[in-house]
PDB file of N, CA and C in Angstrom:
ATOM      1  N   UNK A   1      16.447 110.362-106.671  1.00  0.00           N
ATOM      2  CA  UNK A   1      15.587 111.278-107.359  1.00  0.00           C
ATOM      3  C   UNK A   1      15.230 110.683-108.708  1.00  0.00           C
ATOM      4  N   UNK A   2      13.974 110.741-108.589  1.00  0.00           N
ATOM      5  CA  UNK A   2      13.537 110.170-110.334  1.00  0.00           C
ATOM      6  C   UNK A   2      13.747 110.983-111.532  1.00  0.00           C
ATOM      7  N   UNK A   3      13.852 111.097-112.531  1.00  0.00           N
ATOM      8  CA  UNK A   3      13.759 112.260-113.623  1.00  0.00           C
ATOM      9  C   UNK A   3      12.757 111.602-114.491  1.00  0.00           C
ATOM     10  N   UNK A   4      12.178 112.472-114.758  1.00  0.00           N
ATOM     11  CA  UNK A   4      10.654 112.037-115.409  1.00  0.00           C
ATOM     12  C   UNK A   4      10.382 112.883-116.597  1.00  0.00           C
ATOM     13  N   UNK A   5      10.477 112.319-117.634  1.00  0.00           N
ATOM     14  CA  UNK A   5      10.421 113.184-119.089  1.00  0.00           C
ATOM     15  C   UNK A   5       8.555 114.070-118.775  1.00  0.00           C
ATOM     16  N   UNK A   6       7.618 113.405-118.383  1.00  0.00           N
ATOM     17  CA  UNK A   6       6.367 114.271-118.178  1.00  0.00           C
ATOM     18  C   UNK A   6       7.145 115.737-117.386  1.00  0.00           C
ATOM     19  N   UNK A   7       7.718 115.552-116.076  1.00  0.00           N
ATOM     20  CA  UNK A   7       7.890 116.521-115.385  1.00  0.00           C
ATOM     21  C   UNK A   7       8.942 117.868-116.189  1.00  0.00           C
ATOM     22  N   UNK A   8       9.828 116.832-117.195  1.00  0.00           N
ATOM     23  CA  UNK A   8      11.017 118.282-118.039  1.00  0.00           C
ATOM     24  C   UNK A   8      10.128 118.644-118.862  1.00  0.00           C
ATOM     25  N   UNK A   9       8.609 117.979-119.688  1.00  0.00           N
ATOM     26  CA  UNK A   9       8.220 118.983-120.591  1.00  0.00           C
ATOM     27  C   UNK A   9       7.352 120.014-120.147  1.00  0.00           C
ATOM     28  N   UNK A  10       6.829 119.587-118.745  1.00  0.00           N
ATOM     29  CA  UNK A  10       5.652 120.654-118.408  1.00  0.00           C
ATOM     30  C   UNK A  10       6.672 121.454-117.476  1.00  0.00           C
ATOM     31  N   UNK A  11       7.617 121.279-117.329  1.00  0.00           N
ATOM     32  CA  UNK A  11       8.589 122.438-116.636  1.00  0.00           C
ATOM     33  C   UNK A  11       9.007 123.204-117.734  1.00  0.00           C
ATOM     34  N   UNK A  12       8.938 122.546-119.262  1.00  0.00           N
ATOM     35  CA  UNK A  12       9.338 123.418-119.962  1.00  0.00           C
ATOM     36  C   UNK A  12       8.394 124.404-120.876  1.00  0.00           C
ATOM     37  N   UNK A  13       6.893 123.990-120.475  1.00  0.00           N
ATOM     38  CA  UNK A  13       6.215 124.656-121.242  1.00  0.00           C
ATOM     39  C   UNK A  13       5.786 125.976-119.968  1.00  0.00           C
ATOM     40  N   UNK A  14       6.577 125.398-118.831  1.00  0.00           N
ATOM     41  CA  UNK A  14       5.736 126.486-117.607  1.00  0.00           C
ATOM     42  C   UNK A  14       6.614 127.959-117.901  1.00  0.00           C
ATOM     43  N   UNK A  15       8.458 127.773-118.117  1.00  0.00           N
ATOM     44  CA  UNK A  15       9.214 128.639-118.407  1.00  0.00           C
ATOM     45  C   UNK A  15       8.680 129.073-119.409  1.00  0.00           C
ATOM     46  N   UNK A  16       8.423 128.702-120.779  1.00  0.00           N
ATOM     47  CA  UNK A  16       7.882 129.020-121.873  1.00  0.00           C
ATOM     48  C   UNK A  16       6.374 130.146-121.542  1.00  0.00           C
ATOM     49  N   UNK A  17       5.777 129.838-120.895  1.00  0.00           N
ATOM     50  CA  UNK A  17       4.514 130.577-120.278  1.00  0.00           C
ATOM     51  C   UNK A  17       4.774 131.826-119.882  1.00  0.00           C
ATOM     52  N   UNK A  18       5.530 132.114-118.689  1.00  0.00           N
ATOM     53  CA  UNK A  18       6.517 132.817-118.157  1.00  0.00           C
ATOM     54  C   UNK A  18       7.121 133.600-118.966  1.00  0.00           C
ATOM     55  N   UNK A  19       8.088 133.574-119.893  1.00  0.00           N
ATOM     56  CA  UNK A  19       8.471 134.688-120.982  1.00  0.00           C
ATOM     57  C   UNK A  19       7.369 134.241-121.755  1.00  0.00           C
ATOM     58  N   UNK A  20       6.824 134.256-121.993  1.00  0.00           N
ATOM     59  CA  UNK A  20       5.202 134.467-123.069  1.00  0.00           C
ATOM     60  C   UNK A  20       6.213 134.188-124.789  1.00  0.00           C
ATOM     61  N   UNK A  21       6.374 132.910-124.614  1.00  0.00           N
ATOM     62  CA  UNK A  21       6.805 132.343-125.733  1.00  0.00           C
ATOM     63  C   UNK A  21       5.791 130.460-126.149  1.00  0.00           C
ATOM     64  N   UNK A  22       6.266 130.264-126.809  1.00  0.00           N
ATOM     65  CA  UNK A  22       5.811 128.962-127.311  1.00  0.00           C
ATOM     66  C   UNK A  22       6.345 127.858-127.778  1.00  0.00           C
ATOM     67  N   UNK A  23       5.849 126.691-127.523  1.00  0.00           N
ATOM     68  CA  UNK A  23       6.587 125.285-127.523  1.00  0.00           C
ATOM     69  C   UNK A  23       7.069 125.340-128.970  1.00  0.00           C
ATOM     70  N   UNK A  24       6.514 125.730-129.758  1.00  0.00           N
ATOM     71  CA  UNK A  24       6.299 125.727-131.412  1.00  0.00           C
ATOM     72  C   UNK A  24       7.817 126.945-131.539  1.00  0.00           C
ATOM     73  N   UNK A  25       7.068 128.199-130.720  1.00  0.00           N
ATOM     74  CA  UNK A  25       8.531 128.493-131.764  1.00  0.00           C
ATOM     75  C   UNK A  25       9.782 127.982-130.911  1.00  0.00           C
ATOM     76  N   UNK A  26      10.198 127.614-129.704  1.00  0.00           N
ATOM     77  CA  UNK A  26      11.178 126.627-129.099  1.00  0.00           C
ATOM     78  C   UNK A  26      11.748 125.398-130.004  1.00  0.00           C
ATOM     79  N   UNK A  27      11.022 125.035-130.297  1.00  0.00           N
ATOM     80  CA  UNK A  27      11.043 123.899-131.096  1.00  0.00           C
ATOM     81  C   UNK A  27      11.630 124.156-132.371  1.00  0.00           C
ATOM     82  N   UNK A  28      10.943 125.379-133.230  1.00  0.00           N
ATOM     83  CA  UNK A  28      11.667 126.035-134.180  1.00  0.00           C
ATOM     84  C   UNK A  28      12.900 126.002-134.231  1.00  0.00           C
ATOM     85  N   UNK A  29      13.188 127.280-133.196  1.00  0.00           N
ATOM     86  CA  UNK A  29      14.423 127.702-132.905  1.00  0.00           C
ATOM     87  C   UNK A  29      15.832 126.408-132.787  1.00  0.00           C
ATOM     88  N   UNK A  30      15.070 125.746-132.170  1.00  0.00           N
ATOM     89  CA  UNK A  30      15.731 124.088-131.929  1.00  0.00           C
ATOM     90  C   UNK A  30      16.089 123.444-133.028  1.00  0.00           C
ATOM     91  N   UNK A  31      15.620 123.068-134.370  1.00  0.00           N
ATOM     92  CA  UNK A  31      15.112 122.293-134.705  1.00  0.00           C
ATOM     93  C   UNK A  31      14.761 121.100-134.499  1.00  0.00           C
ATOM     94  N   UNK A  32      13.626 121.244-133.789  1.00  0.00           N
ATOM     95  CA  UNK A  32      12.757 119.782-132.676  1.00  0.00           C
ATOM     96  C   UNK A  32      11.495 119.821-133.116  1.00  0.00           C
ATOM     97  N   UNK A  33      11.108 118.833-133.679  1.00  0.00           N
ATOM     98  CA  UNK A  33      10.047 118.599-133.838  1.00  0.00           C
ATOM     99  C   UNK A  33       8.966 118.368-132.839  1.00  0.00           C
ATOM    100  N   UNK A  34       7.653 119.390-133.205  1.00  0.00           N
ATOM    101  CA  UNK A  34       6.825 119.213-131.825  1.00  0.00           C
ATOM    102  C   UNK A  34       6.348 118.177-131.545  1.00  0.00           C
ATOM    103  N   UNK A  35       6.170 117.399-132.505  1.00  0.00           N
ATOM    104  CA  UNK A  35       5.763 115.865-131.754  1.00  0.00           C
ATOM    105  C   UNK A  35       6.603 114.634-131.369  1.00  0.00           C
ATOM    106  N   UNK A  36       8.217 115.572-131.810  1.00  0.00           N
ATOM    107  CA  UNK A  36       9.039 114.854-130.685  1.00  0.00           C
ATOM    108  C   UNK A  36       8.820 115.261-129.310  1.00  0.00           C
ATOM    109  N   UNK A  37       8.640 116.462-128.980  1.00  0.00           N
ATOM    110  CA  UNK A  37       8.380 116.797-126.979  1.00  0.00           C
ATOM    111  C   UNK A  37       7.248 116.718-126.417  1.00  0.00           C
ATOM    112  N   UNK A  38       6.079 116.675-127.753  1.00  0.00           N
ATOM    113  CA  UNK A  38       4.773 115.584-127.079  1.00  0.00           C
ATOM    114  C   UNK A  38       5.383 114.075-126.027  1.00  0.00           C
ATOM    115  N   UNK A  39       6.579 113.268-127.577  1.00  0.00           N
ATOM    116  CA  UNK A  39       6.634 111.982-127.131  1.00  0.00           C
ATOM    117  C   UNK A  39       7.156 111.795-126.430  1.00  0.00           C
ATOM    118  N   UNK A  40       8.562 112.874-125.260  1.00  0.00           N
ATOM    119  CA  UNK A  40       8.765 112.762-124.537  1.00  0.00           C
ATOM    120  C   UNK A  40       7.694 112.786-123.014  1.00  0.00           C
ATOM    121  N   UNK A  41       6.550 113.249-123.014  1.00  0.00           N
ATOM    122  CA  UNK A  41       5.947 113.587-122.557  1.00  0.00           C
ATOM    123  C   UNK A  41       5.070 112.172-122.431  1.00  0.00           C
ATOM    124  N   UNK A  42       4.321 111.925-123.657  1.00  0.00           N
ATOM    125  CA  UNK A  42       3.454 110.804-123.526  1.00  0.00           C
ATOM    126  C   UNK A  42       4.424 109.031-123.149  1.00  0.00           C
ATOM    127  N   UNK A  43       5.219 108.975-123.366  1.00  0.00           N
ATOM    128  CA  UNK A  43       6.156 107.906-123.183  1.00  0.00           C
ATOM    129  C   UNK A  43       7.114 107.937-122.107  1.00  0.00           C
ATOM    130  N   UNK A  44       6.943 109.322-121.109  1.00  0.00           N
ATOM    131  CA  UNK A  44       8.141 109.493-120.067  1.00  0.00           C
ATOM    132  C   UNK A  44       9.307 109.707-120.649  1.00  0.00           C
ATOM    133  N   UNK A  45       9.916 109.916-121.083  1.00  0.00           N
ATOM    134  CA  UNK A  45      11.500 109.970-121.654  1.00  0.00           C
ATOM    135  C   UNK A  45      12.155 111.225-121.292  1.00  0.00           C
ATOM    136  N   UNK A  46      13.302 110.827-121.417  1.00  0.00           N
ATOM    137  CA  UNK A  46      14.024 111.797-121.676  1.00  0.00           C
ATOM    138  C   UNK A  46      14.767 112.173-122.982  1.00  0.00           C
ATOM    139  N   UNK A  47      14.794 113.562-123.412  1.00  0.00           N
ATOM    140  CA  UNK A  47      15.931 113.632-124.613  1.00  0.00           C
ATOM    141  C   UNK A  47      16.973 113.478-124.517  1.00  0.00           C
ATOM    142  N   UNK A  48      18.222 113.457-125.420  1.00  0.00           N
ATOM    143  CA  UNK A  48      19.087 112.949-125.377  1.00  0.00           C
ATOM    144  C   UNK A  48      20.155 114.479-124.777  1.00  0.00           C
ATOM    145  N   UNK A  49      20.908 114.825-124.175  1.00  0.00           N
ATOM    146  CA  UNK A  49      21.325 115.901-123.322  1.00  0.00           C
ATOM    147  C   UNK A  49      21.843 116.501-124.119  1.00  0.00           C
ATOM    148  N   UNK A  50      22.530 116.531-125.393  1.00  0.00           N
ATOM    149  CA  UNK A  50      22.960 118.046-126.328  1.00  0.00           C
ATOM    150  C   UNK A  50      21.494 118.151-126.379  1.00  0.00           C
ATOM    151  N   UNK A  51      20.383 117.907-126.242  1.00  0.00           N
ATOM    152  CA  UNK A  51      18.745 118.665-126.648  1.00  0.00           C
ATOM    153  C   UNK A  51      18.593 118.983-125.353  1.00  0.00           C
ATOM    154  N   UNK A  52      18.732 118.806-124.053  1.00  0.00           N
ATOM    155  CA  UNK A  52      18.342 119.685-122.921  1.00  0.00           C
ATOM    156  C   UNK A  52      19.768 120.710-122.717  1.00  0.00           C
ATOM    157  N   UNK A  53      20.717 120.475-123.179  1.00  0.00           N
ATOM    158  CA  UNK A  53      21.773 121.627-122.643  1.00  0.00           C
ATOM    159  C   UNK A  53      21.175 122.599-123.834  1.00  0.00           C
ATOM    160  N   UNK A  54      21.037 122.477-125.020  1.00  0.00           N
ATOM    161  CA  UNK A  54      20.168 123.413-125.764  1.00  0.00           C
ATOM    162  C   UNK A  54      19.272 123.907-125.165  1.00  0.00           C
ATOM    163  N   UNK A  55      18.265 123.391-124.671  1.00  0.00           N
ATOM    164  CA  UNK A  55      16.731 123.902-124.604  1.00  0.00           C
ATOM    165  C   UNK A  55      17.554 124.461-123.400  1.00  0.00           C
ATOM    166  N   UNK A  56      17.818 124.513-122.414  1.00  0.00           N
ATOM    167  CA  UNK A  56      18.410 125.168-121.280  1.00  0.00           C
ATOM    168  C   UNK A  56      18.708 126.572-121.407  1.00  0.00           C
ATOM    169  N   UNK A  57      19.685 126.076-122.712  1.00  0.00           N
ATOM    170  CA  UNK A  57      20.680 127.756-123.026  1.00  0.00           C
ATOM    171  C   UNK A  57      19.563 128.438-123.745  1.00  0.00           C
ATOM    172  N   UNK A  58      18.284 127.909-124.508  1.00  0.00           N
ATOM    173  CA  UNK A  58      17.948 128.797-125.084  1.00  0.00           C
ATOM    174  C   UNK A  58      16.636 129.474-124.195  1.00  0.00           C
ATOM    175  N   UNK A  59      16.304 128.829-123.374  1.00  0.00           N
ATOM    176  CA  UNK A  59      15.282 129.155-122.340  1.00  0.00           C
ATOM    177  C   UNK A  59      16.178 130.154-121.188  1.00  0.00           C
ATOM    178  N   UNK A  60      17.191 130.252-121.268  1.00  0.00           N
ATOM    179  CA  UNK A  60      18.735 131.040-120.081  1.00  0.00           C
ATOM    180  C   UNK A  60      17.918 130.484-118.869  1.00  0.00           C
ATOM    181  N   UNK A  61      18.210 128.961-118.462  1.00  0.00           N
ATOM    182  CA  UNK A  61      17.658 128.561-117.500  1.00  0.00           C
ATOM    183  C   UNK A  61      18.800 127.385-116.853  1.00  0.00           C
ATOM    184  N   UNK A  62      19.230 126.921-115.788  1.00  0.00           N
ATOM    185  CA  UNK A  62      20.285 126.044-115.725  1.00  0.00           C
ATOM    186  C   UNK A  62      19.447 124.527-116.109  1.00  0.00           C
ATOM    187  N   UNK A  63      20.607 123.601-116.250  1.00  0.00           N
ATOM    188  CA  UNK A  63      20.498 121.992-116.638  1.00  0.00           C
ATOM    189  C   UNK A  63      19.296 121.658-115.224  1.00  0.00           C
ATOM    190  N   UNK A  64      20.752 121.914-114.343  1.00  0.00           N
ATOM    191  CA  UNK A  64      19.707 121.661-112.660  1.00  0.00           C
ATOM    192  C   UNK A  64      18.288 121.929-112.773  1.00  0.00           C
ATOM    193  N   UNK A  65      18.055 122.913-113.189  1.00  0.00           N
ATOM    194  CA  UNK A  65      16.336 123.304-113.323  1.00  0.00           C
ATOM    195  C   UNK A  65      15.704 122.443-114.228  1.00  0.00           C
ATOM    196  N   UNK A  66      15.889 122.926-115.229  1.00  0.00           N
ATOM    197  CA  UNK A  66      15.218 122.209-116.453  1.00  0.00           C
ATOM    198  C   UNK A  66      14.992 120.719-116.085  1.00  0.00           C
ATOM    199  N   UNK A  67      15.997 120.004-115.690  1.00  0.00           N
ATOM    200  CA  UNK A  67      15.863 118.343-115.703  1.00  0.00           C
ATOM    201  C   UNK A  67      14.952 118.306-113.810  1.00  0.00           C
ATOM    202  N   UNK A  68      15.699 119.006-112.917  1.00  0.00           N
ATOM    203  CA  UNK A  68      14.787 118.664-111.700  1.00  0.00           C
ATOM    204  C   UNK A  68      13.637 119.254-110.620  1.00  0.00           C
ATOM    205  N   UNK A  69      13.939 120.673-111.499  1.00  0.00           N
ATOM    206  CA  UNK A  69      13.224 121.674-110.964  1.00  0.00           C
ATOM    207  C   UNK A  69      13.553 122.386-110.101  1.00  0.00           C
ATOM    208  N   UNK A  70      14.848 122.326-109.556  1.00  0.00           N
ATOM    209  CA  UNK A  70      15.703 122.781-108.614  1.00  0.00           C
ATOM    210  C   UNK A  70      16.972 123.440-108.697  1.00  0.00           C
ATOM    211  N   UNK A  71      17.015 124.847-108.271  1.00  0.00           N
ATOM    212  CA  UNK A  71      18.480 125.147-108.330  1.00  0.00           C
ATOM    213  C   UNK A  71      19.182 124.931-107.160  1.00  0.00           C
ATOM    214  N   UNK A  72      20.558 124.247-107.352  1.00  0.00           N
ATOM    215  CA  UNK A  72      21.402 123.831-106.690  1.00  0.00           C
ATOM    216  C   UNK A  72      22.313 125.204-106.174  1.00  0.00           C
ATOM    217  N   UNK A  73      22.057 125.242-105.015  1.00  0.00           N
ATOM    218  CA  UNK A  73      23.107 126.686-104.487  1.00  0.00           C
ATOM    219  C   UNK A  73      24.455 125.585-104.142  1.00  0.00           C
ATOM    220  N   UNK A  74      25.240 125.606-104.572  1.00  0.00           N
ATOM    221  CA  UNK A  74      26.628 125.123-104.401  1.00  0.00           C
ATOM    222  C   UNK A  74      27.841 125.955-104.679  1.00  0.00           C
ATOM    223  N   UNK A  75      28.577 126.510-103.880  1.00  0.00           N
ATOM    224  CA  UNK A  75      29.444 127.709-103.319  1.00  0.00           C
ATOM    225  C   UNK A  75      31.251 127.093-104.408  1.00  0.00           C
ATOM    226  N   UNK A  76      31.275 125.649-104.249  1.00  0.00           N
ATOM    227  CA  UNK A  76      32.345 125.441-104.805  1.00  0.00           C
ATOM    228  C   UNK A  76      32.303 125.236-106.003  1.00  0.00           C
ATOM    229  N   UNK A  77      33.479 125.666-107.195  1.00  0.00           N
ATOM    230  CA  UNK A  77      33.438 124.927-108.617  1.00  0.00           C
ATOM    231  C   UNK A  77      33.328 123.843-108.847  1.00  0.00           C
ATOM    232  N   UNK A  78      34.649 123.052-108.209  1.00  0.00           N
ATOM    233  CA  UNK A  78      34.515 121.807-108.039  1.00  0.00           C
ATOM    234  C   UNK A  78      33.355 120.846-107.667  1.00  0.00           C
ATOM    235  N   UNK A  79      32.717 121.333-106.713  1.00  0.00           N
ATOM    236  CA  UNK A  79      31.232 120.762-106.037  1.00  0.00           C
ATOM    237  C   UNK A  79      30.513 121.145-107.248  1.00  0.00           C
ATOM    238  N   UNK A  80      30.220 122.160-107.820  1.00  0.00           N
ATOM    239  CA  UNK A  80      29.494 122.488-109.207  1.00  0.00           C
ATOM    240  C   UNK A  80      29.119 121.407-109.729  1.00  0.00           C
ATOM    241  N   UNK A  81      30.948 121.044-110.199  1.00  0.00           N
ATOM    242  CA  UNK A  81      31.212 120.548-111.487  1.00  0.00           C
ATOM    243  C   UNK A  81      31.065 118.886-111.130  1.00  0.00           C
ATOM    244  N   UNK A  82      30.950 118.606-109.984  1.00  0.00           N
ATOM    245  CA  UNK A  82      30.503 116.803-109.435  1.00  0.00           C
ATOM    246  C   UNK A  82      29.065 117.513-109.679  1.00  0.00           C
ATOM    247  N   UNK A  83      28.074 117.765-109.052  1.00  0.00           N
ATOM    248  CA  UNK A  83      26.946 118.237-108.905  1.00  0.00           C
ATOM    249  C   UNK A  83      26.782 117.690-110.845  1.00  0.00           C
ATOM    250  N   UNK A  84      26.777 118.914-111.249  1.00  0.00           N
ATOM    251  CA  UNK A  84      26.988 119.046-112.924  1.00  0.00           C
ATOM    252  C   UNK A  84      27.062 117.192-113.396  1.00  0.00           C
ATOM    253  N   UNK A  85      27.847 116.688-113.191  1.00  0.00           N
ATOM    254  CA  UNK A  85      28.569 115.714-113.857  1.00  0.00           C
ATOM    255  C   UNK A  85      27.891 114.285-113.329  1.00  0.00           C
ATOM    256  N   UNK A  86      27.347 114.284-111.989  1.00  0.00           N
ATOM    257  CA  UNK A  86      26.398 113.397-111.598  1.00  0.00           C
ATOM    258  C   UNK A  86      25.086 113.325-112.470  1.00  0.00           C
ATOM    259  N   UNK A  87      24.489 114.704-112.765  1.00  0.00           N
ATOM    260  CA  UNK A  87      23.321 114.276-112.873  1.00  0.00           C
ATOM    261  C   UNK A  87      23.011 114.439-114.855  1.00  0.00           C
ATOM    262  N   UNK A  88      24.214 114.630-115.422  1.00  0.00           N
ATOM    263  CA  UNK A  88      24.495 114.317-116.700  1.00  0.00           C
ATOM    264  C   UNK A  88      24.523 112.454-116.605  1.00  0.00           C
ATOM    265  N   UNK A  89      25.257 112.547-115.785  1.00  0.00           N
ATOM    266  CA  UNK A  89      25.345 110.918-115.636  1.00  0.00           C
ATOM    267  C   UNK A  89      23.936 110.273-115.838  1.00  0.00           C
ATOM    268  N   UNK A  90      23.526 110.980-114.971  1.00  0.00           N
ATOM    269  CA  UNK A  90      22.083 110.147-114.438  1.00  0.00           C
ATOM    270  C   UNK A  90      21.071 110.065-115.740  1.00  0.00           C
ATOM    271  N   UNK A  91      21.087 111.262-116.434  1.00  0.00           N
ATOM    272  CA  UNK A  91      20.519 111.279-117.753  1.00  0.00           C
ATOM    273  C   UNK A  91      20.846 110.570-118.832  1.00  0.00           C
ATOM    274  N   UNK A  92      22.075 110.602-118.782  1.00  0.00           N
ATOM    275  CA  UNK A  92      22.714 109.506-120.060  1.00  0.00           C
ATOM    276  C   UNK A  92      22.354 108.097-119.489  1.00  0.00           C
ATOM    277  N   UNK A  93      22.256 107.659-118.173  1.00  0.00           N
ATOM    278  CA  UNK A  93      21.610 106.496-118.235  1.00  0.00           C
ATOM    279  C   UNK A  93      20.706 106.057-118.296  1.00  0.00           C
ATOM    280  N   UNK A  94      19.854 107.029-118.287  1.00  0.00           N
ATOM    281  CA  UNK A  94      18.408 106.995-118.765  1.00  0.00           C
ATOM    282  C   UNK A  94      17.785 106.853-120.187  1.00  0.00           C
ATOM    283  N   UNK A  95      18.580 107.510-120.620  1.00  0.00           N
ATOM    284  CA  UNK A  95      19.028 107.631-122.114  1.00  0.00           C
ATOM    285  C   UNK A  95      19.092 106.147-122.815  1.00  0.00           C
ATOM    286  N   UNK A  96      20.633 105.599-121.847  1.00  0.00           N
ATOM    287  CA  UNK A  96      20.600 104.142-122.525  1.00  0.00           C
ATOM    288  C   UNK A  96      19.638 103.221-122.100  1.00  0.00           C
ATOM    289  N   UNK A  97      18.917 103.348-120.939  1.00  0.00           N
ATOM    290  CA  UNK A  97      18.189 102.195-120.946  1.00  0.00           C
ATOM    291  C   UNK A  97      17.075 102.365-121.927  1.00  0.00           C
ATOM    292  N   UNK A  98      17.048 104.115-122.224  1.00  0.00           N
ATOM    293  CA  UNK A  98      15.227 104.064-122.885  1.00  0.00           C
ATOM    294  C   UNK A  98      16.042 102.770-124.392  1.00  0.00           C
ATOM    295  N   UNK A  99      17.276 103.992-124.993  1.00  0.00           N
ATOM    296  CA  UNK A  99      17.225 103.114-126.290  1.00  0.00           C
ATOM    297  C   UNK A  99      17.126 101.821-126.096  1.00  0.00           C
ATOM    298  N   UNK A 100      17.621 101.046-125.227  1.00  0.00           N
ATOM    299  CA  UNK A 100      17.820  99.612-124.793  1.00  0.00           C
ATOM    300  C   UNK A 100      16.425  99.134-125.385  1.00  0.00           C
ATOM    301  N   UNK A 101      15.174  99.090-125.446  1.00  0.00           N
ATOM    302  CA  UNK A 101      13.733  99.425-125.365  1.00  0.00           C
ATOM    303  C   UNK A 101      13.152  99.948-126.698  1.00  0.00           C
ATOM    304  N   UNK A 102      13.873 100.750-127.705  1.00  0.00           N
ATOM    305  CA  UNK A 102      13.367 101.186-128.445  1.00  0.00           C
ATOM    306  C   UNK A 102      13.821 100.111-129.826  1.00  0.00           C
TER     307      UNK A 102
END
């Protein structure tokens, strides 16, 4: 599965739509600058994951969603918490290769 910084910001402006809120005051609330989640957007990226477990909690939306668009029905904790812990993984390596680059 790819994770694609275009696909987490327009998933995040679609939730944002949805409760009839705005990137601006998200961002506020955050303190994130809006033309930092433009640049995730125009450059593909991803943020760095204390900024999506934020934007998550403050949108009351899971990680699973936010990063793939998908909620994971998984019955066990344990399975959760691999589930959970894989795809943190997967982000933090995304993470290092962007900085690798920057």
């Amino acid at each position: 599965m790819k994770i694609s910084g275009i696909d987490f910001v327009e998933r995040i402006d679609m939730i944002l739509k949805e409760k009839k809120k705005t990137r601006k005051s998200l961002c506020e609330k955050l303190s994130i600058l809006q033309g930092t989640m433009a640049t995730w957007k125009t450059k593909n990226i991803m943020p760095p994951i204390h900024t999506i477990v934020s934007i998550a909690e403050e949108l009351n939306v899971s990680i699973d969603y936010l990063v793939t668009g998908r909620e994971f029905k998984i019955k066990s904790n344990k399975a959760k918490e691999t589930v959970k812990n894989n795809i943190l993984s997967e982000i933090n390596k995304l993470y290092l290769d962007i900085e690798t680059y920057l």
